[in-house]
Amino acid sequence: MTLFFALVVSVFLVVVALQYVLIRVILPPGLSSTAKIVISVFFALSMNTVPLLYMRTDPILDQLPAWHRELIVFPYAILMVASAFSGLLLLIVLLARSTLPKPRLRFDASKRTFVGNAARTLTGISVGVLAYGAYYENKAPEISRMTLSYSGLHPDLCGFRLVHITDIHAGPLISFETIATVISRANALKPDLVVLTGDYVNHNPAYIHGCLGLLDDLKAPAGVFGVYGNHDYYTGIDAMRDGFLKTRISMLSDSRSAPRGLEGILNIIGIEDPVSNWATDAHFKDLGTIFRLGDPNQFNLLLSHRPGIFRASKDWNIQLILAGHTHGGQVIVPGVGDRGLSLAGLFFTYTHGLYESDKNPETRMYVNRGIGTIIAPVRLCCKPEIVEVTLARA
């Protein structure tokens, strides 16, 4: 908790500093230096007061009607991220300029005006791009369909279809109406099995009842199975467990289960989230015990909130792992590497999409981009997704 608090304070100070740099540059050139400093500090601190109060008090935003999200919460989050991003780029430019030789020239006010106009333009473009990501790409999830073939697949699993949903993050950045749409689209696929891999609620236990009530509407003949994510612990794991006990969803915690009608054929293993080290490939304890839950005579499906488990699973009899946690990075710059450039790629080995083991090509993992978002309700080149997997015999 001390490390987390230090991280929050550090991020807060960095954001304030970046916004200060931006605001000071875009202010009219006629103002005195003192006036610019006072105004810049005031606005930078004021913009960041809302999230701090939100974290320290009963979340007021959580009580707002759903339509307020797009009229109040979304624009505020967009402005916060856009100003910090623009401030960062501007700071880089200013630092780069400071390293260049400075010829002795007369003061040219037009250059300062140009920098101010450029900063305003950059901020405007950032707001526009982020607004597109919030109001368009972050809307209805796309359906990612794939067929995975396995040698020796049991005849009862040939053509078996499962749907994977993860990282809903019920809270101020996603409405219950949106979650209901996700459930409706998943049910419309008429899957044989539905699996969930954590982070159902972002942090506020007030959302547990509404979110789990909607998840309980998921329908599949073989049942609905799930595991917990790190945000479910932040919300309150005891309250989450109590909530799921009131649903028809089977939650797995370092345990296994057999779906209805597929006993001895399909073995579902669920691993408990390590909670700590949320921004890295987390260390899982005693994986040998978990992987020994696998059965060499069955198709083994492992549910894990964190994708980092894939590295260790290569040595065990696991055919398919379904994971989430990374959100795919939320914002991806395409064309850089196989999966684009994203913040997730800076912290995690596995960010999104399908992975195959280099030791056994029939050991695979799919990392779902998830439904919800954190920090800002923005996605770019990284739409929310519902995953449908069809099993086939090779």
CSV table of C-alpha atoms in Angstrom, one decimal:
chain,number,residue,atom,x,y,z
A,1,MET,CA,0.0,0.0,0.0
A,2,THR,CA,2.9,2.4,0.8
A,3,LEU,CA,4.4,1.7,-2.7
A,4,PHE,CA,1.0,2.2,-4.3
A,5,PHE,CA,0.5,5.5,-2.5
A,6,ALA,CA,4.0,6.7,-3.5
A,7,LEU,CA,3.1,5.8,-7.1
A,8,VAL,CA,-0.1,7.7,-7.0
A,9,VAL,CA,1.6,10.8,-5.6
A,10,SER,CA,4.4,10.6,-8.2
A,11,VAL,CA,1.9,10.3,-11.0
A,12,PHE,CA,-0.1,13.2,-9.6
A,13,LEU,CA,3.0,15.5,-9.4
A,14,VAL,CA,4.1,14.5,-12.9
A,15,VAL,CA,0.7,15.3,-14.4
A,16,VAL,CA,0.5,18.6,-12.5
A,17,ALA,CA,4.0,19.5,-13.8
A,18,LEU,CA,3.2,18.7,-17.4
A,19,GLN,CA,-0.1,20.6,-17.3
A,20,TYR,CA,1.7,23.6,-15.7
A,21,VAL,CA,4.2,23.6,-18.7
A,22,LEU,CA,1.4,23.5,-21.2
A,23,ILE,CA,-0.9,26.1,-19.6
A,24,ARG,CA,2.0,28.5,-19.1
A,25,VAL,CA,2.9,28.3,-22.8
A,26,ILE,CA,-0.6,28.7,-24.2
A,27,LEU,CA,-1.4,31.7,-22.0
A,28,PRO,CA,-1.5,35.1,-23.9
A,29,PRO,CA,2.0,36.5,-24.3
A,30,GLY,CA,1.1,39.9,-22.8
A,31,LEU,CA,0.8,38.5,-19.3
A,32,SER,CA,3.6,39.0,-16.8
A,33,SER,CA,5.7,36.0,-15.7
A,34,THR,CA,4.2,36.2,-12.2
A,35,ALA,CA,0.7,36.2,-13.6
A,36,LYS,CA,1.5,33.2,-15.8
A,37,ILE,CA,3.0,31.2,-12.9
A,38,VAL,CA,0.0,31.9,-10.6
A,39,ILE,CA,-2.6,31.1,-13.3
A,40,SER,CA,-0.7,28.0,-14.4
A,41,VAL,CA,-0.3,26.6,-10.9
A,42,PHE,CA,-4.0,27.3,-10.1
A,43,PHE,CA,-5.4,25.6,-13.1
A,44,ALA,CA,-3.0,22.6,-13.0
A,45,LEU,CA,-3.8,22.0,-9.3
A,46,SER,CA,-7.5,22.6,-9.8
A,47,MET,CA,-7.8,20.1,-12.7
A,48,ASN,CA,-6.2,17.4,-10.5
A,49,THR,CA,-8.3,18.1,-7.4
A,50,VAL,CA,-11.3,16.3,-8.7
A,51,PRO,CA,-9.7,12.8,-9.0
A,52,LEU,CA,-8.0,13.3,-5.6
A,53,LEU,CA,-11.3,14.1,-3.9
A,54,TYR,CA,-12.9,11.2,-5.7
A,55,MET,CA,-10.3,8.8,-4.3
A,56,ARG,CA,-10.6,10.2,-0.8
A,57,THR,CA,-14.4,10.6,-0.4
A,58,ASP,CA,-17.5,8.7,-1.2
A,59,PRO,CA,-17.4,8.6,-5.0
A,60,ILE,CA,-19.8,11.3,-6.1
A,61,LEU,CA,-19.3,10.4,-9.8
A,62,ASP,CA,-20.6,6.9,-9.1
A,63,GLN,CA,-24.0,8.3,-8.1
A,64,LEU,CA,-24.5,10.2,-11.3
A,65,PRO,CA,-27.1,9.0,-13.9
A,66,ALA,CA,-25.6,7.1,-16.8
A,67,TRP,CA,-26.0,9.9,-19.3
A,68,HIS,CA,-23.8,12.2,-17.1
A,69,ARG,CA,-20.8,10.0,-17.9
A,70,GLU,CA,-20.6,11.2,-21.5
A,71,LEU,CA,-21.5,14.8,-20.7
A,72,ILE,CA,-19.3,15.2,-17.6
A,73,VAL,CA,-16.9,12.3,-16.9
A,74,PHE,CA,-15.8,11.6,-20.5
A,75,PRO,CA,-14.9,15.3,-21.4
A,76,TYR,CA,-13.1,15.8,-18.1
A,77,ALA,CA,-11.0,12.6,-18.5
A,78,ILE,CA,-10.2,13.5,-22.1
A,79,LEU,CA,-9.1,17.0,-21.2
A,80,MET,CA,-6.9,15.6,-18.4
A,81,VAL,CA,-5.1,13.1,-20.6
A,82,ALA,CA,-4.9,15.5,-23.6
A,83,SER,CA,-3.3,18.2,-21.5
A,84,ALA,CA,-0.8,15.9,-19.8
A,85,PHE,CA,0.1,14.3,-23.2
A,86,SER,CA,0.5,17.7,-24.9
A,87,GLY,CA,2.5,19.0,-21.9
A,88,LEU,CA,4.9,16.0,-22.2
A,89,LEU,CA,5.5,16.6,-26.0
A,90,LEU,CA,5.9,20.3,-25.4
A,91,LEU,CA,8.4,19.7,-22.5
A,92,ILE,CA,10.4,17.4,-24.8
A,93,VAL,CA,10.6,20.1,-27.5
A,94,LEU,CA,11.6,22.7,-25.0
A,95,LEU,CA,14.3,20.5,-23.5
A,96,ALA,CA,15.6,19.7,-27.0
A,97,ARG,CA,15.7,23.4,-27.8
A,98,SER,CA,17.6,24.1,-24.6
A,99,THR,CA,20.5,21.8,-25.7
A,100,LEU,CA,21.0,23.6,-29.0
A,101,PRO,CA,23.5,26.4,-29.5
A,102,LYS,CA,21.9,29.8,-28.8
A,103,PRO,CA,23.0,32.5,-31.3
A,104,ARG,CA,22.9,36.0,-30.0
A,105,LEU,CA,19.8,37.3,-31.7
A,106,ARG,CA,17.4,40.0,-30.8
A,107,PHE,CA,14.3,38.9,-29.0
A,108,ASP,CA,11.6,37.8,-31.5
A,109,ALA,CA,8.1,37.9,-30.0
A,110,SER,CA,6.7,36.1,-33.1
A,111,LYS,CA,8.6,32.9,-32.1
A,112,ARG,CA,7.0,32.8,-28.7
A,113,THR,CA,3.6,33.4,-30.4
A,114,PHE,CA,4.3,30.5,-32.7
A,115,VAL,CA,5.1,28.2,-29.8
A,116,GLY,CA,1.9,29.2,-28.1
A,117,ASN,CA,-0.2,28.6,-31.2
A,118,ALA,CA,1.5,25.3,-31.8
A,119,ALA,CA,0.8,24.2,-28.2
A,120,ARG,CA,-2.9,25.2,-28.6
A,121,THR,CA,-3.1,23.3,-31.9
A,122,LEU,CA,-1.5,20.2,-30.4
A,123,THR,CA,-3.9,20.3,-27.4
A,124,GLY,CA,-6.8,20.6,-29.8
A,125,ILE,CA,-5.7,17.7,-31.9
A,126,SER,CA,-5.1,15.6,-28.8
A,127,VAL,CA,-8.6,16.3,-27.5
A,128,GLY,CA,-10.1,15.4,-30.9
A,129,VAL,CA,-8.2,12.1,-31.2
A,130,LEU,CA,-9.1,11.1,-27.6
A,131,ALA,CA,-12.7,12.1,-28.1
A,132,TYR,CA,-12.8,9.7,-31.1
A,133,GLY,CA,-11.3,7.0,-28.9
A,134,ALA,CA,-13.9,7.6,-26.1
A,135,TYR,CA,-17.1,8.2,-28.1
A,136,TYR,CA,-16.5,5.8,-31.0
A,137,GLU,CA,-13.9,3.1,-30.5
A,138,ASN,CA,-14.8,2.6,-26.9
A,139,LYS,CA,-18.4,1.7,-27.8
A,140,ALA,CA,-19.9,-1.7,-28.7
A,141,PRO,CA,-17.3,-4.5,-28.4
A,142,GLU,CA,-16.3,-6.4,-31.5
A,143,ILE,CA,-16.6,-10.1,-31.7
A,144,SER,CA,-13.2,-11.8,-32.2
A,145,ARG,CA,-13.8,-15.3,-33.7
A,146,MET,CA,-11.3,-18.0,-34.1
A,147,THR,CA,-11.1,-21.8,-34.6
A,148,LEU,CA,-8.4,-23.7,-32.8
A,149,SER,CA,-7.5,-27.2,-33.9
A,150,TYR,CA,-6.1,-29.9,-31.6
A,151,SER,CA,-5.0,-33.4,-32.4
A,152,GLY,CA,-6.9,-36.1,-30.6
A,153,LEU,CA,-9.7,-33.7,-29.6
A,154,HIS,CA,-12.6,-35.7,-28.0
A,155,PRO,CA,-15.5,-36.0,-30.5
A,156,ASP,CA,-17.8,-34.2,-28.0
A,157,LEU,CA,-15.6,-31.1,-28.2
A,158,CYS,CA,-15.4,-30.9,-32.0
A,159,GLY,CA,-17.3,-27.8,-32.9
A,160,PHE,CA,-17.6,-26.8,-29.2
A,161,ARG,CA,-17.9,-23.0,-28.8
A,162,LEU,CA,-16.9,-21.0,-25.8
A,163,VAL,CA,-17.2,-17.2,-25.2
A,164,HIS,CA,-14.7,-15.3,-23.2
A,165,ILE,CA,-15.4,-12.0,-21.4
A,166,THR,CA,-13.0,-10.1,-19.2
A,167,ASP,CA,-12.1,-6.8,-17.5
A,168,ILE,CA,-15.5,-5.1,-17.3
A,169,HIS,CA,-14.4,-2.6,-14.6
A,170,ALA,CA,-17.9,-1.6,-13.6
A,171,GLY,CA,-17.6,2.0,-12.3
A,172,PRO,CA,-17.9,5.6,-13.4
A,173,LEU,CA,-16.3,4.9,-16.8
A,174,ILE,CA,-18.8,2.3,-18.0
A,175,SER,CA,-22.6,2.2,-17.6
A,176,PHE,CA,-24.7,-0.7,-16.7
A,177,GLU,CA,-26.5,-0.2,-20.1
A,178,THR,CA,-23.1,-0.9,-21.8
A,179,ILE,CA,-22.6,-4.0,-19.7
A,180,ALA,CA,-26.1,-5.2,-20.5
A,181,THR,CA,-25.3,-4.8,-24.2
A,182,VAL,CA,-22.2,-7.0,-23.7
A,183,ILE,CA,-24.2,-9.7,-22.1
A,184,SER,CA,-26.9,-9.5,-24.8
A,185,ARG,CA,-24.3,-9.8,-27.6
A,186,ALA,CA,-22.6,-12.8,-25.8
A,187,ASN,CA,-25.9,-14.6,-25.4
A,188,ALA,CA,-26.7,-14.0,-29.0
A,189,LEU,CA,-23.7,-16.1,-30.0
A,190,LYS,CA,-25.4,-19.1,-28.3
A,191,PRO,CA,-22.1,-20.5,-26.9
A,192,ASP,CA,-21.8,-23.9,-25.3
A,193,LEU,CA,-19.7,-22.4,-22.4
A,194,VAL,CA,-19.0,-18.9,-21.1
A,195,VAL,CA,-15.8,-18.0,-19.2
A,196,LEU,CA,-14.9,-14.8,-17.3
A,197,THR,CA,-11.4,-13.8,-16.2
A,198,GLY,CA,-11.7,-11.1,-13.6
A,199,ASP,CA,-11.8,-7.4,-12.9
A,200,TYR,CA,-15.6,-7.2,-12.8
A,201,VAL,CA,-15.7,-4.1,-10.7
A,202,ASN,CA,-13.1,-1.3,-10.8
A,203,HIS,CA,-12.9,-0.5,-7.1
A,204,ASN,CA,-16.3,0.6,-5.6
A,205,PRO,CA,-18.3,-2.2,-3.9
A,206,ALA,CA,-21.5,-0.2,-4.7
A,207,TYR,CA,-21.2,-1.6,-8.2
A,208,ILE,CA,-21.1,-5.3,-7.2
A,209,HIS,CA,-24.8,-6.0,-7.1
A,210,GLY,CA,-25.6,-4.3,-10.4
A,211,CYS,CA,-22.7,-5.8,-12.3
A,212,LEU,CA,-23.0,-9.4,-11.0
A,213,GLY,CA,-26.8,-9.2,-11.5
A,214,LEU,CA,-26.1,-8.6,-15.2
A,215,LEU,CA,-23.4,-11.3,-15.4
A,216,ASP,CA,-25.9,-13.7,-14.0
A,217,ASP,CA,-27.9,-13.3,-17.2
A,218,LEU,CA,-25.2,-15.1,-19.2
A,219,LYS,CA,-26.5,-18.4,-20.6
A,220,ALA,CA,-24.6,-21.5,-21.8
A,221,PRO,CA,-25.6,-25.2,-21.6
A,222,ALA,CA,-22.2,-26.2,-20.1
A,223,GLY,CA,-22.4,-23.3,-17.6
A,224,VAL,CA,-20.5,-20.1,-16.8
A,225,PHE,CA,-17.1,-20.2,-15.0
A,226,GLY,CA,-14.9,-17.4,-13.8
A,227,VAL,CA,-11.8,-16.3,-11.8
A,228,TYR,CA,-11.0,-13.1,-9.9
A,229,GLY,CA,-8.7,-10.3,-10.9
A,230,ASN,CA,-6.6,-7.8,-8.9
A,231,HIS,CA,-9.4,-5.1,-9.1
A,232,ASP,CA,-11.8,-7.5,-7.4
A,233,TYR,CA,-9.4,-7.5,-4.5
A,234,TYR,CA,-9.3,-3.7,-4.5
A,235,THR,CA,-13.1,-3.7,-4.5
A,236,GLY,CA,-13.2,-6.2,-1.6
A,237,ILE,CA,-12.7,-9.8,-2.3
A,238,ASP,CA,-15.1,-11.0,0.5
A,239,ALA,CA,-17.9,-8.9,-0.9
A,240,MET,CA,-17.1,-10.1,-4.4
A,241,ARG,CA,-17.2,-13.7,-3.3
A,242,ASP,CA,-20.5,-13.2,-1.4
A,243,GLY,CA,-21.9,-11.6,-4.5
A,244,PHE,CA,-21.0,-14.4,-6.8
A,245,LEU,CA,-22.5,-17.0,-4.4
A,246,LYS,CA,-25.9,-15.4,-5.2
A,247,THR,CA,-25.4,-16.1,-8.9
A,248,ARG,CA,-25.2,-19.3,-11.0
A,249,ILE,CA,-21.6,-18.5,-12.0
A,250,SER,CA,-19.0,-21.1,-10.8
A,251,MET,CA,-15.9,-19.2,-9.5
A,252,LEU,CA,-12.6,-21.1,-9.4
A,253,SER,CA,-9.8,-20.2,-7.0
A,254,ASP,CA,-6.8,-22.5,-7.5
A,255,SER,CA,-9.2,-25.3,-8.3
A,256,ARG,CA,-10.8,-27.1,-11.2
A,257,SER,CA,-14.3,-28.1,-12.3
A,258,ALA,CA,-16.1,-30.1,-15.0
A,259,PRO,CA,-18.8,-28.4,-17.1
A,260,ARG,CA,-22.2,-30.0,-17.2
A,261,GLY,CA,-22.3,-32.9,-19.5
A,262,LEU,CA,-18.6,-32.9,-20.2
A,263,GLU,CA,-17.3,-34.7,-17.1
A,264,GLY,CA,-14.1,-36.5,-17.9
A,265,ILE,CA,-13.8,-34.6,-21.2
A,266,LEU,CA,-13.3,-30.9,-20.4
A,267,ASN,CA,-11.3,-29.9,-17.4
A,268,ILE,CA,-11.5,-26.2,-16.4
A,269,ILE,CA,-8.8,-24.9,-14.1
A,270,GLY,CA,-9.0,-21.5,-12.4
A,271,ILE,CA,-6.0,-19.7,-10.8
A,272,GLU,CA,-6.2,-17.1,-8.1
A,273,ASP,CA,-4.7,-13.7,-8.9
A,274,PRO,CA,-1.5,-12.8,-7.1
A,275,VAL,CA,-2.9,-9.3,-6.6
A,276,SER,CA,0.5,-7.6,-6.2
A,277,ASN,CA,2.8,-6.3,-9.0
A,278,TRP,CA,-0.2,-5.4,-11.2
A,279,ALA,CA,2.0,-3.6,-13.7
A,280,THR,CA,4.4,-6.5,-14.4
A,281,ASP,CA,4.3,-10.2,-15.3
A,282,ALA,CA,3.2,-11.2,-11.8
A,283,HIS,CA,4.9,-14.0,-9.9
A,284,PHE,CA,2.5,-16.9,-9.3
A,285,LYS,CA,3.2,-19.0,-6.2
A,286,ASP,CA,3.3,-22.8,-6.3
A,287,LEU,CA,2.4,-23.2,-9.9
A,288,GLY,CA,3.3,-26.9,-9.8
A,289,THR,CA,0.3,-27.5,-7.6
A,290,ILE,CA,-2.0,-25.6,-10.0
A,291,PHE,CA,-0.7,-27.3,-13.2
A,292,ARG,CA,-1.0,-30.7,-11.6
A,293,LEU,CA,-4.8,-30.0,-11.6
A,294,GLY,CA,-4.5,-30.7,-15.3
A,295,ASP,CA,-5.6,-34.1,-16.6
A,296,PRO,CA,-3.6,-35.7,-19.5
A,297,ASN,CA,-6.8,-37.5,-20.6
A,298,GLN,CA,-8.9,-34.4,-20.9
A,299,PHE,CA,-8.8,-31.1,-22.7
A,300,ASN,CA,-7.4,-28.6,-20.1
A,301,LEU,CA,-8.7,-25.1,-20.2
A,302,LEU,CA,-7.0,-22.7,-17.8
A,303,LEU,CA,-8.5,-19.4,-16.7
A,304,SER,CA,-6.1,-16.7,-15.4
A,305,HIS,CA,-6.6,-13.0,-15.1
A,306,ARG,CA,-2.9,-12.4,-15.8
A,307,PRO,CA,-1.3,-13.6,-19.0
A,308,GLY,CA,2.1,-13.9,-17.5
A,309,ILE,CA,1.3,-17.5,-16.5
A,310,PHE,CA,1.8,-18.6,-20.1
A,311,ARG,CA,5.6,-18.7,-19.7
A,312,ALA,CA,5.4,-21.4,-17.0
A,313,SER,CA,2.5,-23.3,-18.6
A,314,LYS,CA,4.6,-24.4,-21.6
A,315,ASP,CA,6.0,-27.3,-19.6
A,316,TRP,CA,2.6,-28.6,-18.5
A,317,ASN,CA,-0.3,-30.3,-20.0
A,318,ILE,CA,-2.5,-27.2,-20.7
A,319,GLN,CA,-4.1,-26.9,-24.1
A,320,LEU,CA,-5.7,-23.4,-23.8
A,321,ILE,CA,-5.3,-20.4,-21.5
A,322,LEU,CA,-7.7,-17.5,-21.5
A,323,ALA,CA,-6.5,-14.3,-19.8
A,324,GLY,CA,-7.1,-10.5,-19.7
A,325,HIS,CA,-5.7,-7.8,-17.4
A,326,THR,CA,-3.7,-5.8,-20.0
A,327,HIS,CA,-6.7,-4.2,-21.9
A,328,GLY,CA,-4.5,-4.6,-24.9
A,329,GLY,CA,-2.9,-1.3,-23.8
A,330,GLN,CA,-6.1,0.6,-24.6
A,331,VAL,CA,-4.2,2.7,-27.1
A,332,ILE,CA,-2.1,1.0,-29.7
A,333,VAL,CA,0.2,2.6,-32.3
A,334,PRO,CA,-0.1,0.2,-35.3
A,335,GLY,CA,2.8,-0.8,-37.5
A,336,VAL,CA,5.3,-1.1,-34.8
A,337,GLY,CA,6.2,-4.8,-34.4
A,338,ASP,CA,3.8,-7.7,-34.7
A,339,ARG,CA,1.2,-6.2,-32.2
A,340,GLY,CA,1.8,-2.5,-32.4
A,341,LEU,CA,3.2,-0.2,-29.7
A,342,SER,CA,1.3,0.3,-26.5
A,343,LEU,CA,1.9,1.0,-22.8
A,344,ALA,CA,1.0,-2.7,-22.1
A,345,GLY,CA,4.0,-3.7,-24.3
A,346,LEU,CA,6.3,-1.8,-22.0
A,347,PHE,CA,5.2,-3.8,-18.9
A,348,PHE,CA,3.9,-7.1,-20.1
A,349,THR,CA,5.4,-9.9,-22.2
A,350,TYR,CA,1.9,-10.9,-23.5
A,351,THR,CA,-0.4,-8.0,-24.4
A,352,HIS,CA,-3.3,-9.1,-26.6
A,353,GLY,CA,-4.2,-11.7,-29.2
A,354,LEU,CA,-3.2,-15.4,-29.7
A,355,TYR,CA,0.1,-16.9,-28.5
A,356,GLU,CA,1.5,-20.4,-29.2
A,357,SER,CA,4.1,-22.2,-27.2
A,358,ASP,CA,7.5,-22.6,-28.8
A,359,LYS,CA,7.7,-26.0,-27.1
A,360,ASN,CA,4.2,-27.3,-28.0
A,361,PRO,CA,2.2,-25.5,-30.7
A,362,GLU,CA,-1.0,-27.0,-29.2
A,363,THR,CA,-0.4,-25.1,-26.0
A,364,ARG,CA,-2.0,-21.7,-26.7
A,365,MET,CA,-3.1,-18.6,-24.9
A,366,TYR,CA,-5.5,-15.8,-25.9
A,367,VAL,CA,-5.2,-12.5,-24.2
A,368,ASN,CA,-8.6,-10.6,-24.4
A,369,ARG,CA,-8.5,-6.8,-24.8
A,370,GLY,CA,-11.4,-6.7,-22.3
A,371,ILE,CA,-14.5,-4.5,-22.1
A,372,GLY,CA,-13.8,-1.7,-19.7
A,373,THR,CA,-11.1,0.9,-19.3
A,374,ILE,CA,-9.0,2.5,-16.5
A,375,ILE,CA,-7.7,6.0,-16.1
A,376,ALA,CA,-9.6,7.3,-19.1
A,377,PRO,CA,-12.5,5.9,-21.1
A,378,VAL,CA,-10.4,5.9,-24.3
A,379,ARG,CA,-9.4,3.2,-26.8
A,380,LEU,CA,-7.5,3.7,-30.0
A,381,CYS,CA,-6.8,0.8,-32.4
A,382,CYS,CA,-7.8,-1.4,-29.5
A,383,LYS,CA,-11.5,-1.9,-29.5
A,384,PRO,CA,-13.2,-3.8,-26.6
A,385,GLU,CA,-13.9,-7.4,-27.5
A,386,ILE,CA,-15.8,-10.5,-26.8
A,387,VAL,CA,-13.9,-13.6,-27.8
A,388,GLU,CA,-15.5,-16.7,-29.4
A,389,VAL,CA,-13.4,-19.8,-29.7
A,390,THR,CA,-14.5,-22.9,-31.6
A,391,LEU,CA,-12.6,-26.1,-31.0
A,392,ALA,CA,-11.8,-28.4,-33.9
A,393,ARG,CA,-9.9,-31.6,-34.5
A,394,ALA,CA,-6.6,-31.3,-36.3
